[in-house]
CSV table of C-alpha atoms and ligand atoms in Angstrom, one decimal:
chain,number,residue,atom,x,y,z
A,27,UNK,CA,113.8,-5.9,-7.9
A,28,UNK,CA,116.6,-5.2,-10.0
A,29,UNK,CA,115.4,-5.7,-13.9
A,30,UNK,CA,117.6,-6.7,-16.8
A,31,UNK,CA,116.8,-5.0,-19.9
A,32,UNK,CA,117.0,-6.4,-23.0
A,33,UNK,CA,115.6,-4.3,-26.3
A,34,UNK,CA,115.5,-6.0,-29.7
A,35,UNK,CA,113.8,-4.6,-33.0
A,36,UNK,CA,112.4,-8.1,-33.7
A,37,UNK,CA,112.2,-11.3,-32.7
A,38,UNK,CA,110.3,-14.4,-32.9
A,39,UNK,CA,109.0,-14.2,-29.8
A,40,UNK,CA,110.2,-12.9,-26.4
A,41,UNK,CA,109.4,-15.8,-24.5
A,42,UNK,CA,112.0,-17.6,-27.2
A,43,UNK,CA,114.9,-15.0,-26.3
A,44,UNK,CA,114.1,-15.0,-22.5
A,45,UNK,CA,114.7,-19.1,-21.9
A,46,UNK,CA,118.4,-17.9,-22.5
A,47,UNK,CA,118.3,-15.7,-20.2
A,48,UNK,CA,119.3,-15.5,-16.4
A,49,UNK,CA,116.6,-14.7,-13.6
A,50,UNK,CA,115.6,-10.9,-13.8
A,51,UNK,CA,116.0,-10.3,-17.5
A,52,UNK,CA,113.5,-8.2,-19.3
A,53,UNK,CA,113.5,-8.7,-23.0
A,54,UNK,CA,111.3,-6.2,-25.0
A,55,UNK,CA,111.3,-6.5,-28.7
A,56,UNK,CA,109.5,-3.7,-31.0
A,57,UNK,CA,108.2,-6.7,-33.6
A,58,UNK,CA,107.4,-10.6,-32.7
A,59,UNK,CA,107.7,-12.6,-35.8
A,60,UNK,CA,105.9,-15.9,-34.2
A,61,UNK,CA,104.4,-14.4,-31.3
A,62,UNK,CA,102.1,-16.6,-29.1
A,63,UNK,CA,99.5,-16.9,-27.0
A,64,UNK,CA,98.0,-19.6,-24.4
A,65,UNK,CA,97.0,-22.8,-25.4
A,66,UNK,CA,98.9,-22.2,-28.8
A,67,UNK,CA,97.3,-19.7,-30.6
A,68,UNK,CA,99.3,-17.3,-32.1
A,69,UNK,CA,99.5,-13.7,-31.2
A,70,UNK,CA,99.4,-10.9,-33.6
A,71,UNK,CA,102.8,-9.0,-32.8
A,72,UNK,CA,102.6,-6.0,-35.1
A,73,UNK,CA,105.3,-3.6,-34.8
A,74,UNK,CA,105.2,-0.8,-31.9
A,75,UNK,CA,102.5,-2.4,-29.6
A,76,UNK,CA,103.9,-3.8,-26.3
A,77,UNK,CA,105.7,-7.5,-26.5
A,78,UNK,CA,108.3,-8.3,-23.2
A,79,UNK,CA,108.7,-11.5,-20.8
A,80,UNK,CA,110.3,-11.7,-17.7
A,81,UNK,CA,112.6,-14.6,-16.3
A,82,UNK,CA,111.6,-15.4,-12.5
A,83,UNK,CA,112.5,-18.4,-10.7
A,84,UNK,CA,110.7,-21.6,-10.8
A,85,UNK,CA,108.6,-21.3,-7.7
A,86,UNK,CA,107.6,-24.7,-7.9
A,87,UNK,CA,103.3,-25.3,-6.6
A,88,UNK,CA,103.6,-21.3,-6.5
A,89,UNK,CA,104.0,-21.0,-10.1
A,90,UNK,CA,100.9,-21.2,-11.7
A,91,UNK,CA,100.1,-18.7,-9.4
A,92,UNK,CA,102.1,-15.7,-10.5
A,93,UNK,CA,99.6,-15.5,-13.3
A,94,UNK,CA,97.6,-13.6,-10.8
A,95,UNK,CA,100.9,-11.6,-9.3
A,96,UNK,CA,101.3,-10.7,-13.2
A,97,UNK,CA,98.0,-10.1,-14.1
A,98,UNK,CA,97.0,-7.5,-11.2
A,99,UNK,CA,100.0,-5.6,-12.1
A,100,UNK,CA,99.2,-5.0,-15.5
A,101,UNK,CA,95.5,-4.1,-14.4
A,102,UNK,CA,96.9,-1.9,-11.5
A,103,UNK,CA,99.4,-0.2,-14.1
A,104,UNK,CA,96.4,0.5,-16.3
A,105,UNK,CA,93.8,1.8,-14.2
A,106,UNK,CA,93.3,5.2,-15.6
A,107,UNK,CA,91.1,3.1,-18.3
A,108,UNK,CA,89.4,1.2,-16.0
A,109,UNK,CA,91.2,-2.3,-16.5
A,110,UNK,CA,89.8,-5.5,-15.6
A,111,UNK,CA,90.8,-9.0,-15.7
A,112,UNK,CA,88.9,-11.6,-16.8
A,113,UNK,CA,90.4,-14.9,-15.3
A,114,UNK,CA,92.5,-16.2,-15.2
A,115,UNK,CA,94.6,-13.6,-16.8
A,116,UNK,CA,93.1,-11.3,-19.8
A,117,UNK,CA,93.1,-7.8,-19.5
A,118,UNK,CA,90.1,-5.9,-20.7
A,119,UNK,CA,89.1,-2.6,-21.3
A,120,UNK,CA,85.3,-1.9,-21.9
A,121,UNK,CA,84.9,-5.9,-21.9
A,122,UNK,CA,87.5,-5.8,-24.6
A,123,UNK,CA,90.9,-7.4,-24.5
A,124,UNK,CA,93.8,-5.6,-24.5
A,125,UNK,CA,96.9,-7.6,-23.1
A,126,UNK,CA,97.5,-11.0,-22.7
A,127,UNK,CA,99.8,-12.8,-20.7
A,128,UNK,CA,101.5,-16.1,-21.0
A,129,UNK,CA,103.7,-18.4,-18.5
A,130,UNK,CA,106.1,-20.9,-19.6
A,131,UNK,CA,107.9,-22.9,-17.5
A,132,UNK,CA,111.7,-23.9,-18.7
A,133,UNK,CA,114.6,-25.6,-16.1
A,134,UNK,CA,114.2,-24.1,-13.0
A,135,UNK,CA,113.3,-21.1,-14.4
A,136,UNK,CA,109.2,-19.2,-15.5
A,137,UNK,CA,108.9,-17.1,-18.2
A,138,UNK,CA,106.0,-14.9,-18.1
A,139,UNK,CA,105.3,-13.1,-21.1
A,140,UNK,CA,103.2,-9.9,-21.8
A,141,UNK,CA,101.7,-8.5,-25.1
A,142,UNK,CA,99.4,-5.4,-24.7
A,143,UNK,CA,98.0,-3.6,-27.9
A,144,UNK,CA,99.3,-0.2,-27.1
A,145,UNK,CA,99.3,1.3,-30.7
A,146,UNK,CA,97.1,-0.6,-33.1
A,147,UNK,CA,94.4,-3.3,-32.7
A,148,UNK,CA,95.3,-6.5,-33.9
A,149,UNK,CA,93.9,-7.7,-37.2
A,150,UNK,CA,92.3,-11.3,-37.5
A,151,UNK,CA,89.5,-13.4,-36.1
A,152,UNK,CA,89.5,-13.9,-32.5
A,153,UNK,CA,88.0,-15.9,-29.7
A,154,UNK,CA,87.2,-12.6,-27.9
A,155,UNK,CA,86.6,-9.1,-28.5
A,156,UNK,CA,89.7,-7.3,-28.9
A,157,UNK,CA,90.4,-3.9,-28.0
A,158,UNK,CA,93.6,-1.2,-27.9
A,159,UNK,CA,95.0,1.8,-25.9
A,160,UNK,CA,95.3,3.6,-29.7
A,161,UNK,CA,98.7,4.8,-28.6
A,162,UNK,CA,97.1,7.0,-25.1
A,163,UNK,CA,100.0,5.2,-23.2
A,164,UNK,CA,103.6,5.3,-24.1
A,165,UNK,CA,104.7,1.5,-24.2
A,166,UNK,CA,108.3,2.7,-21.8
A,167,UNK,CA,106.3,4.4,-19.1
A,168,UNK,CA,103.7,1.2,-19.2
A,169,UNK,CA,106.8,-1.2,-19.1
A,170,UNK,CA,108.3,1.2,-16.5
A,171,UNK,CA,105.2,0.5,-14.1
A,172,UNK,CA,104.3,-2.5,-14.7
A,173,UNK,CA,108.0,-3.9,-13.5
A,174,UNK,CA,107.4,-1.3,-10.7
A,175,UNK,CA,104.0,-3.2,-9.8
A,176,UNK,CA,105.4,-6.9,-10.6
A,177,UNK,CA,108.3,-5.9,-7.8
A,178,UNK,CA,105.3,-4.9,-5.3
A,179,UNK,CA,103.4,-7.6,-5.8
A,180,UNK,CA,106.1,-10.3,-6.1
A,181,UNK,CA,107.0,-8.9,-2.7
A,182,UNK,CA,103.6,-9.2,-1.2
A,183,UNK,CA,103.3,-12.5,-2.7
A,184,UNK,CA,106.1,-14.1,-1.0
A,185,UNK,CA,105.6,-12.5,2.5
A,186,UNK,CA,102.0,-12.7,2.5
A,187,UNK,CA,101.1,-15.7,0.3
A,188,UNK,CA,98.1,-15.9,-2.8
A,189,UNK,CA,95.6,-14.9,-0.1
A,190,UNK,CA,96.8,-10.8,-0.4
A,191,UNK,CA,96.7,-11.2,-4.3
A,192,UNK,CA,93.7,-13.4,-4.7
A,193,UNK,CA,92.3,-10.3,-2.7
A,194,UNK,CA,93.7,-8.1,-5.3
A,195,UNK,CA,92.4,-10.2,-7.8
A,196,UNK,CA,89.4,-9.9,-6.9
A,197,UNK,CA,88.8,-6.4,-6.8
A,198,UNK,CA,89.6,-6.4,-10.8
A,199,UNK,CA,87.2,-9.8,-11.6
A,200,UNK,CA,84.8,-9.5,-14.4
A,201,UNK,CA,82.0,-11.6,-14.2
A,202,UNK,CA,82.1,-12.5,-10.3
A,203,UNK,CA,79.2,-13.0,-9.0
A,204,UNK,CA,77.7,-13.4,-12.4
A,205,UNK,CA,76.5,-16.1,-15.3
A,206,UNK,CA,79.8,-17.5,-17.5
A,207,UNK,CA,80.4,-19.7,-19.8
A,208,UNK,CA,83.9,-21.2,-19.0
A,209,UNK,CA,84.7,-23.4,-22.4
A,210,UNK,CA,87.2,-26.4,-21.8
A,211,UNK,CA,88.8,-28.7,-24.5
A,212,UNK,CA,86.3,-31.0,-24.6
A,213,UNK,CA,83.3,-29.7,-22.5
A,214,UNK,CA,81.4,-26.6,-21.6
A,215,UNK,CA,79.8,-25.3,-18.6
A,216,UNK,CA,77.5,-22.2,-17.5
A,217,UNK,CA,76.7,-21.0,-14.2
A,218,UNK,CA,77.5,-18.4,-11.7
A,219,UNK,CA,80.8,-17.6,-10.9
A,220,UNK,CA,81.2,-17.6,-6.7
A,221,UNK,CA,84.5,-17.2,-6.1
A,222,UNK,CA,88.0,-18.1,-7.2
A,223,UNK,CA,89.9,-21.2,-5.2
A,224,UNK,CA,93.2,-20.7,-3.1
A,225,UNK,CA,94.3,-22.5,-5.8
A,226,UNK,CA,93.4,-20.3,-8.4
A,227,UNK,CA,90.7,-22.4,-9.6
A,228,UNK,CA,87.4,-21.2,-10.7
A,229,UNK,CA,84.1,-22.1,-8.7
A,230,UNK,CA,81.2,-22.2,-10.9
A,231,UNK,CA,77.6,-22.7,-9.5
A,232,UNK,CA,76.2,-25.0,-11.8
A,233,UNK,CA,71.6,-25.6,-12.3
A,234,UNK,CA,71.7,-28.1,-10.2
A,235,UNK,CA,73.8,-26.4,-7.3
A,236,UNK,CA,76.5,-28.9,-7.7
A,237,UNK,CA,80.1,-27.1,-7.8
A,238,UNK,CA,82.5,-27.0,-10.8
A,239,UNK,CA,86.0,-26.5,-9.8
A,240,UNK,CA,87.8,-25.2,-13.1
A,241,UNK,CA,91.5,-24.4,-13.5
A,242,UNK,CA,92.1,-24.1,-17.7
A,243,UNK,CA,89.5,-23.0,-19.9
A,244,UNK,CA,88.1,-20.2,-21.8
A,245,UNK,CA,85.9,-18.1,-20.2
A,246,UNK,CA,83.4,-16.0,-22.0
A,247,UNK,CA,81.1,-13.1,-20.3
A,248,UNK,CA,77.5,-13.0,-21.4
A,249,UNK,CA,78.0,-9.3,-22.2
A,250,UNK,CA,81.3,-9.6,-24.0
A,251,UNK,CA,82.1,-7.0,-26.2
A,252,UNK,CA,79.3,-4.7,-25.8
A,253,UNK,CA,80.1,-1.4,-23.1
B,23,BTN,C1,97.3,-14.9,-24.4
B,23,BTN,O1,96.4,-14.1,-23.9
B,23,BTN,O2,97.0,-15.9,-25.1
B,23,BTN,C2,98.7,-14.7,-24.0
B,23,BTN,C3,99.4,-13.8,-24.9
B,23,BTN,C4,100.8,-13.5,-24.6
B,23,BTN,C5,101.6,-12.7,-25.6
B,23,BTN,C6,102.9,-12.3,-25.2
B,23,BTN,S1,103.7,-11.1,-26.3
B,23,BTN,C7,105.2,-11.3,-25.4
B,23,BTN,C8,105.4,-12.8,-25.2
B,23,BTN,N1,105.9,-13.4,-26.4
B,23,BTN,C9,105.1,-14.3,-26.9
B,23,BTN,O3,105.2,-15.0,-27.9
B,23,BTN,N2,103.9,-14.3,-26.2
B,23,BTN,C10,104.0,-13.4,-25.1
């Protein structure tokens, strides 16, 4: 794929800049002044960790997900630390997050929107345990592969459909296999987490062997935070 790149000192957020922006553009901004995260929360955008979104077409059903396409390509571009992904798509190092992604739909157009804390851990109260590279990556050569890895796996999505990624997924799960607690606006739920859906959808085991299928929530590791 042929990326469009866009570099700005600061912004308000990336996501903003990109909605302007044809299919293919990259914008990468050194500062987000209103940077956010999923379900509204904000996040912390202090200058020189990693802030960019990407413009891709609307794939209609398909679009929710490329969260998965997006997330495995972060994980894959940061596997010398061992990345995982917790779903559907945090990025965690040492059960600590480290990037976040976000997708936003706008006209017929999805911008997905990465923040990774490449140079200094973000300061505040947070949901989860946060964690950064401390500056062991630079934020071009990360970019650099991670657009390499969306390409491949953008690719292998539409040739080979979600089963190929959901594969990939997979492989970089935390948690599978193991208790969660998966918070939702209203209710929460513990149990073992089987499998993920076609669809992208969590399936938690609950007590009473009855099936949960969950597609947004929070979901929180019994170990989080500790090695
Ligand atoms: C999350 O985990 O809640 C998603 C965080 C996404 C943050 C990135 S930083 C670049 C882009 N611009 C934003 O305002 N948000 C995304």
């Amino acid at each position: 794929m042929k990326w469009n790149l866009i570099y700005l000192d600061r912004t308000t957020s990336t996501n903003d800049v990109a909605r302007l922006l044809p299919c293919l553009s990259v914008v990468v901004a050194k500062e987000q002044t209103k940077g956010r995260g999923r379900y509204a929360r904000t996040w912390v955008s202090e200058q020189d960790n990693l802030f960019f979104s990407v413009v891709l077409k609307d794939a209609d059903v398909k679009t929710p997900l490329l969260s998965f396409v997006v997330a495995i390509s972060v994980a894959e571009s940061l596997a010398l630390f061992d990345a995982k992904i917790k779903w559907p798509n945090d990025i965690l190092i040492n059960t600590q997050k480290v990037a976040g992604i976000l997708l936003e739909r706008c006209d017929d157009k999805v911008i997905v929107g990465v923040g990774i804390n490449t140079t200094h851990m973000p300061k505040g109260d947070f949901l989860y345990p946060v964690g950064c590279l401390d500056g062991m990556v630079t934020n071009e050569i990360l970019l650099n592969n991670i657009l390499n890895n969306l390409s491949k796996n953008i690719e292998i999505f539409e040739n080979m459909g979600f089963e190929k990624i959901k594969e990939k997924w997979l492989k970089f799960a935390v948690g599978l296999g193991e208790k969660i607690v998966v918070k939702l606006p209203k209710d929460t739920y513990e149990g073992l987490f089987e499998n993920m859906t076609n669809e992208g959808a969590i399936q938690l085991k609950l007590k009473d062997l009855s099936y949960k299928y969950i597609t947004v929530g929070d979901v929180f590791l019994l170990n989080e935070g500790k090695k």
